[in-house]
GROMACS .gro file of C-alpha atoms in nm:
model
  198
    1UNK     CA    1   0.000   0.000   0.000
    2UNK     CA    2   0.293   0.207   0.098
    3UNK     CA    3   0.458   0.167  -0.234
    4UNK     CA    4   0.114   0.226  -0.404
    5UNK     CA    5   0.072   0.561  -0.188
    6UNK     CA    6   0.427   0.661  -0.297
    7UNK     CA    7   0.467   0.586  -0.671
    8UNK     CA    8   0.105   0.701  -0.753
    9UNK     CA    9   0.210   1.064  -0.634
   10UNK     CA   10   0.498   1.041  -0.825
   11UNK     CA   11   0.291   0.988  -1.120
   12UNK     CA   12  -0.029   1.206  -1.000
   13UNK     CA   13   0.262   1.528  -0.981
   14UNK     CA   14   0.382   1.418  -1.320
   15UNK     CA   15   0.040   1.443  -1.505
   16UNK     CA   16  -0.044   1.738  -1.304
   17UNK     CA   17   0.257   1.925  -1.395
   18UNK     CA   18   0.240   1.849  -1.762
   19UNK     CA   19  -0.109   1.913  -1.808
   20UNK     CA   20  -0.027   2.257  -1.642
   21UNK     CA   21   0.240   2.337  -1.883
   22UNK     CA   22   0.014   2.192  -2.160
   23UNK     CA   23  -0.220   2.377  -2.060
   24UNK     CA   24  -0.012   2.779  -2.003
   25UNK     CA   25   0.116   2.723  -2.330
   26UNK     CA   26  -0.205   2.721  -2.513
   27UNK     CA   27  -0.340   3.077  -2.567
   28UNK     CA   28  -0.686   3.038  -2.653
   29UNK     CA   29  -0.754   2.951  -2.272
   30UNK     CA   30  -0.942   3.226  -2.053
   31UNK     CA   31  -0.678   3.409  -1.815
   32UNK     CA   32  -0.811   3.262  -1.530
   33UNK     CA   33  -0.788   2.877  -1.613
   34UNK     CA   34  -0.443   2.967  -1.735
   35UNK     CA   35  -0.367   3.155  -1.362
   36UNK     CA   36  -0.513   2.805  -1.186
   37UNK     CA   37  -0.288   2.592  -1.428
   38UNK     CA   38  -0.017   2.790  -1.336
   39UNK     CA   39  -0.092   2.772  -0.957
   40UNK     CA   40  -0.136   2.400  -0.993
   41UNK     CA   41   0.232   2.355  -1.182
   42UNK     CA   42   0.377   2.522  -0.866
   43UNK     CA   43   0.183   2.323  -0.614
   44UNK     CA   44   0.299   1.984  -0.753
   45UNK     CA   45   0.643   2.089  -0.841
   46UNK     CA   46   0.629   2.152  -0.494
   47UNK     CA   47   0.521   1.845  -0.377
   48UNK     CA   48   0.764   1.693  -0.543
   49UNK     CA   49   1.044   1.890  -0.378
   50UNK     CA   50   0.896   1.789  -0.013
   51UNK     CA   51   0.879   1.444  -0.113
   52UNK     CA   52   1.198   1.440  -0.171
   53UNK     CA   53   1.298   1.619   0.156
   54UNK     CA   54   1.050   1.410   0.364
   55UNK     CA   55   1.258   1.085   0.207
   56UNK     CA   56   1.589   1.236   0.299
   57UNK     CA   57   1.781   1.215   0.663
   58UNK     CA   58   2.082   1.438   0.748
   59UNK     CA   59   2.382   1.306   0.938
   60UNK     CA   60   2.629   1.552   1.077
   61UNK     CA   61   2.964   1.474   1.234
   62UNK     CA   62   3.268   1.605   1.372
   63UNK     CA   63   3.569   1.554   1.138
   64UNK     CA   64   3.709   1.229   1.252
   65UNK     CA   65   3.534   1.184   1.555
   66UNK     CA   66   3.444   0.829   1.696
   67UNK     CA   67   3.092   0.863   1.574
   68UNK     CA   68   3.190   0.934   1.232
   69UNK     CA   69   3.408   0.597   1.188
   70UNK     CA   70   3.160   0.414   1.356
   71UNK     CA   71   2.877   0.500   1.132
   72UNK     CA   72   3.089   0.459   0.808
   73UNK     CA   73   3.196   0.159   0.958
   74UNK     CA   74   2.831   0.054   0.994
   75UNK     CA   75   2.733   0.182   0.693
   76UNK     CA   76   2.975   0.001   0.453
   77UNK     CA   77   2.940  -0.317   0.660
   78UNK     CA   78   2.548  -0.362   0.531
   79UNK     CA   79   2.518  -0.596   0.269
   80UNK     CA   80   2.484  -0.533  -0.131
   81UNK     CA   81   2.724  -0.391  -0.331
   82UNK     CA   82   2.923  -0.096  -0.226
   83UNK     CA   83   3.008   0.205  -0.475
   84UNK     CA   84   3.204   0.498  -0.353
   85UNK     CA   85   3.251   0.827  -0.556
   86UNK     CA   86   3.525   1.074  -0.391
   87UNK     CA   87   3.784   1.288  -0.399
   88UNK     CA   88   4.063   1.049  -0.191
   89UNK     CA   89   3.980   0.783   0.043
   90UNK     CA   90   4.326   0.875   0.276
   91UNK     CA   91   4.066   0.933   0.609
   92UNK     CA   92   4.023   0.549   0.615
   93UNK     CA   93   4.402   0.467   0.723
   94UNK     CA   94   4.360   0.726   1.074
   95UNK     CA   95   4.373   0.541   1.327
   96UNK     CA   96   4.056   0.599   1.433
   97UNK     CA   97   3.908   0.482   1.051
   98UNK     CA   98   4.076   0.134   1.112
   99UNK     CA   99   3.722   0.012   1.130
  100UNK     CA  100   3.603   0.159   0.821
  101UNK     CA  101   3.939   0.008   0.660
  102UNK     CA  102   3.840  -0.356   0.785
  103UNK     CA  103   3.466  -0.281   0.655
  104UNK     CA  104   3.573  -0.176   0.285
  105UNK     CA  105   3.851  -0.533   0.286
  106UNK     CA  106   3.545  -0.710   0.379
  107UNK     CA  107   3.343  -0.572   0.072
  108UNK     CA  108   3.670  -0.591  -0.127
  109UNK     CA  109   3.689  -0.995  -0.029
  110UNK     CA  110   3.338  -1.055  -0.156
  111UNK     CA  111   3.389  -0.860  -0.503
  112UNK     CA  112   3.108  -0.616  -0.364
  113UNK     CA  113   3.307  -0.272  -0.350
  114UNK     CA  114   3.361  -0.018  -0.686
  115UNK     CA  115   3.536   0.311  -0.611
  116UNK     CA  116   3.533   0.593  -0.846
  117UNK     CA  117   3.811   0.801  -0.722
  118UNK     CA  118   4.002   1.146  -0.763
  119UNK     CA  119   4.390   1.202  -0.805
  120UNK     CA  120   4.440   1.280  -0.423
  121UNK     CA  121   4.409   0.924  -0.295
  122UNK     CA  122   4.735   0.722  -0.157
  123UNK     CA  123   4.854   0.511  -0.402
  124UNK     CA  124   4.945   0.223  -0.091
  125UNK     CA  125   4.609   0.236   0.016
  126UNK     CA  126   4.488   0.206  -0.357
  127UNK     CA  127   4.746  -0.100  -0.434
  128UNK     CA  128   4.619  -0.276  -0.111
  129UNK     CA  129   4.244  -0.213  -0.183
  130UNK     CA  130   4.287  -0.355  -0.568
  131UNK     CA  131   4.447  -0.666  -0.419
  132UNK     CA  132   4.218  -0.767  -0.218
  133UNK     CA  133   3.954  -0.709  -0.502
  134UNK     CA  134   3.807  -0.393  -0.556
  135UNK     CA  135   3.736  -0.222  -0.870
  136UNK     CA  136   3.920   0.091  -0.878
  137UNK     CA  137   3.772   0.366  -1.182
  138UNK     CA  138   3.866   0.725  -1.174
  139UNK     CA  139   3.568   1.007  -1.071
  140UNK     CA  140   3.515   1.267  -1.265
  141UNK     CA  141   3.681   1.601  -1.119
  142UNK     CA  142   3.358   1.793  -1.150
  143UNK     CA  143   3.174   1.574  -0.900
  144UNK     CA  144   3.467   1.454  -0.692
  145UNK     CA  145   3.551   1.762  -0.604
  146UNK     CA  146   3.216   1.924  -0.496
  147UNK     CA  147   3.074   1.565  -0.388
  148UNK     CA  148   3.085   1.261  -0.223
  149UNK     CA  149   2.867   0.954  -0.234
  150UNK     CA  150   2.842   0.611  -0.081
  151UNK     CA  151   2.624   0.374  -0.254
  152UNK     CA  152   2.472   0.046  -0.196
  153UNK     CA  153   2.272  -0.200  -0.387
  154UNK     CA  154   2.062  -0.437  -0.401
  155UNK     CA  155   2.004  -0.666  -0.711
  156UNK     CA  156   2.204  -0.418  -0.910
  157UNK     CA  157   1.975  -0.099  -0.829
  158UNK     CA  158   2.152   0.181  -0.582
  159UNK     CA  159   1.893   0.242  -0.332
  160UNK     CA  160   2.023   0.313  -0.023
  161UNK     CA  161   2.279   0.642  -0.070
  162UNK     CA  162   2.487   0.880   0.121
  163UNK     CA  163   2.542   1.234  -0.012
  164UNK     CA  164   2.800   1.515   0.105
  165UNK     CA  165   2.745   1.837  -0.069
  166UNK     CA  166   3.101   1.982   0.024
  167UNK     CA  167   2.978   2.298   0.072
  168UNK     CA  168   2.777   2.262   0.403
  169UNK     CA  169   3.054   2.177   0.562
  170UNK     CA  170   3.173   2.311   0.861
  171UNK     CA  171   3.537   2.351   0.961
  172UNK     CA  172   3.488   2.097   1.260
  173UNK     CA  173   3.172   1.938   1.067
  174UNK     CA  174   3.101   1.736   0.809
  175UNK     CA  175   2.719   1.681   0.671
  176UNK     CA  176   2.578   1.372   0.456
  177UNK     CA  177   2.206   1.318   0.354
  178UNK     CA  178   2.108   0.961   0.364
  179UNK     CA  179   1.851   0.920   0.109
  180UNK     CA  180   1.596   0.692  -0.082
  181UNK     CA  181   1.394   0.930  -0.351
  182UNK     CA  182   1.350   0.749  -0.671
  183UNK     CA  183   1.451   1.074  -0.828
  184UNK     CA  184   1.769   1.068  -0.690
  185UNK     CA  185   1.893   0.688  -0.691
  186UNK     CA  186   1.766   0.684  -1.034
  187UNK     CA  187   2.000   0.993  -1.094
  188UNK     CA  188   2.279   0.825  -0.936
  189UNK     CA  189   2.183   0.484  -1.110
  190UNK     CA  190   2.240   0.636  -1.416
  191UNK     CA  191   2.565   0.807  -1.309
  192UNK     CA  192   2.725   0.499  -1.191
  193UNK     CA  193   2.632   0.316  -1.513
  194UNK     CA  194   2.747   0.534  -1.724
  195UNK     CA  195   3.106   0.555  -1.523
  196UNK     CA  196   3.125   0.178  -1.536
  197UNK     CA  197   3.107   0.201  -1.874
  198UNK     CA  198   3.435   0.471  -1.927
   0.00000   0.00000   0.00000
């Protein structure tokens, strides 16, 4: 019922919004159906965007704090397949992201971990990581640099993802949205793909 709920939104906001822009760009309508078409546009766009929020959960953390290695530990330690896109993976040899190390080998042993990486990352910890299995690609700089994103999947569709938008960080703080909108896995879905392929 949930999934009923949820998907016939989705497609309710989709019909609602096109018939809205259908319907603004046609000039033969009065002014006033063309005003509620307009109003109706907005309200599902808007729906839209607070589905999205509602589906969305915000995780923030001190830079290298106990909590932080703990949940990454956590997090990489669920099962599916793992795909990381960032900038450098060096936080993971601290000695406090020991545990995060010992997650990722773990993915790495059962051919379940893909990391799309920038230029900055060690190459020791990249040599140890490809030899105990995982598939090492190169990120593009555009998103590396602004983002990060941990990804994991089940049956071979990202659905469960982790998001850092660099920019909200703090100088002690570091933010991450944990999120399941179809808009966005799909997104990232398609991202991934397409990466696997280069």
């Amino acid at each position: 019922m949930h999934k009923f709920r949820k998907y016939g939104g989705i497609i309710l906001t989709t019909m609602i919004t096109l018939m809205s822009i259908i319907g603004c760009l046609i000039t033969d309508i009065p002014l006033l159906a063309r005003i509620i078409l307009v109003l109706m546009a907005a309200f599902a766009i808007f729906s839209l965007f607070y589905d999205i929020r509602q589906e969305s959960k915000r995780h923030k953390f001190e830079k290298d704090s106990d909590k932080f290695h703990k949940f990454f530990s956590k997090w990489y330690s669920k099962p599916g397949k793992l795909s990381i896109i960032c900038e450098d993976l060096n936080w993971i040899k601290t000695d406090n992201g020991s545990c995060i190390y010992e997650a990722l080998k773990k993915k790495c042993g059962n051919k379940e971990l893909t990391l799309f990486l920038g230029q900055g990352t060690s190459p020791d910890i990249l040599r140890e990581l490809k030899r105990e299995g995982a598939v090492i690609k190169k990120a593009p700089e555009s998103i590396a640099n602004q983002y990060s994103f941990s990804a994991l999947s089940y049956m071979n569709n990202y659905t469960n993802i982790l998001v850092r938008d660099k920019q909200k960080d703090g100088v002690y703080r570091i933010e991450f949205d944990e999120v399941s909108n179809i808009y966005v896995t799909g997104l990232l879905n398609a991202l991934i793909k397409e990466l696997n392929r280069s």
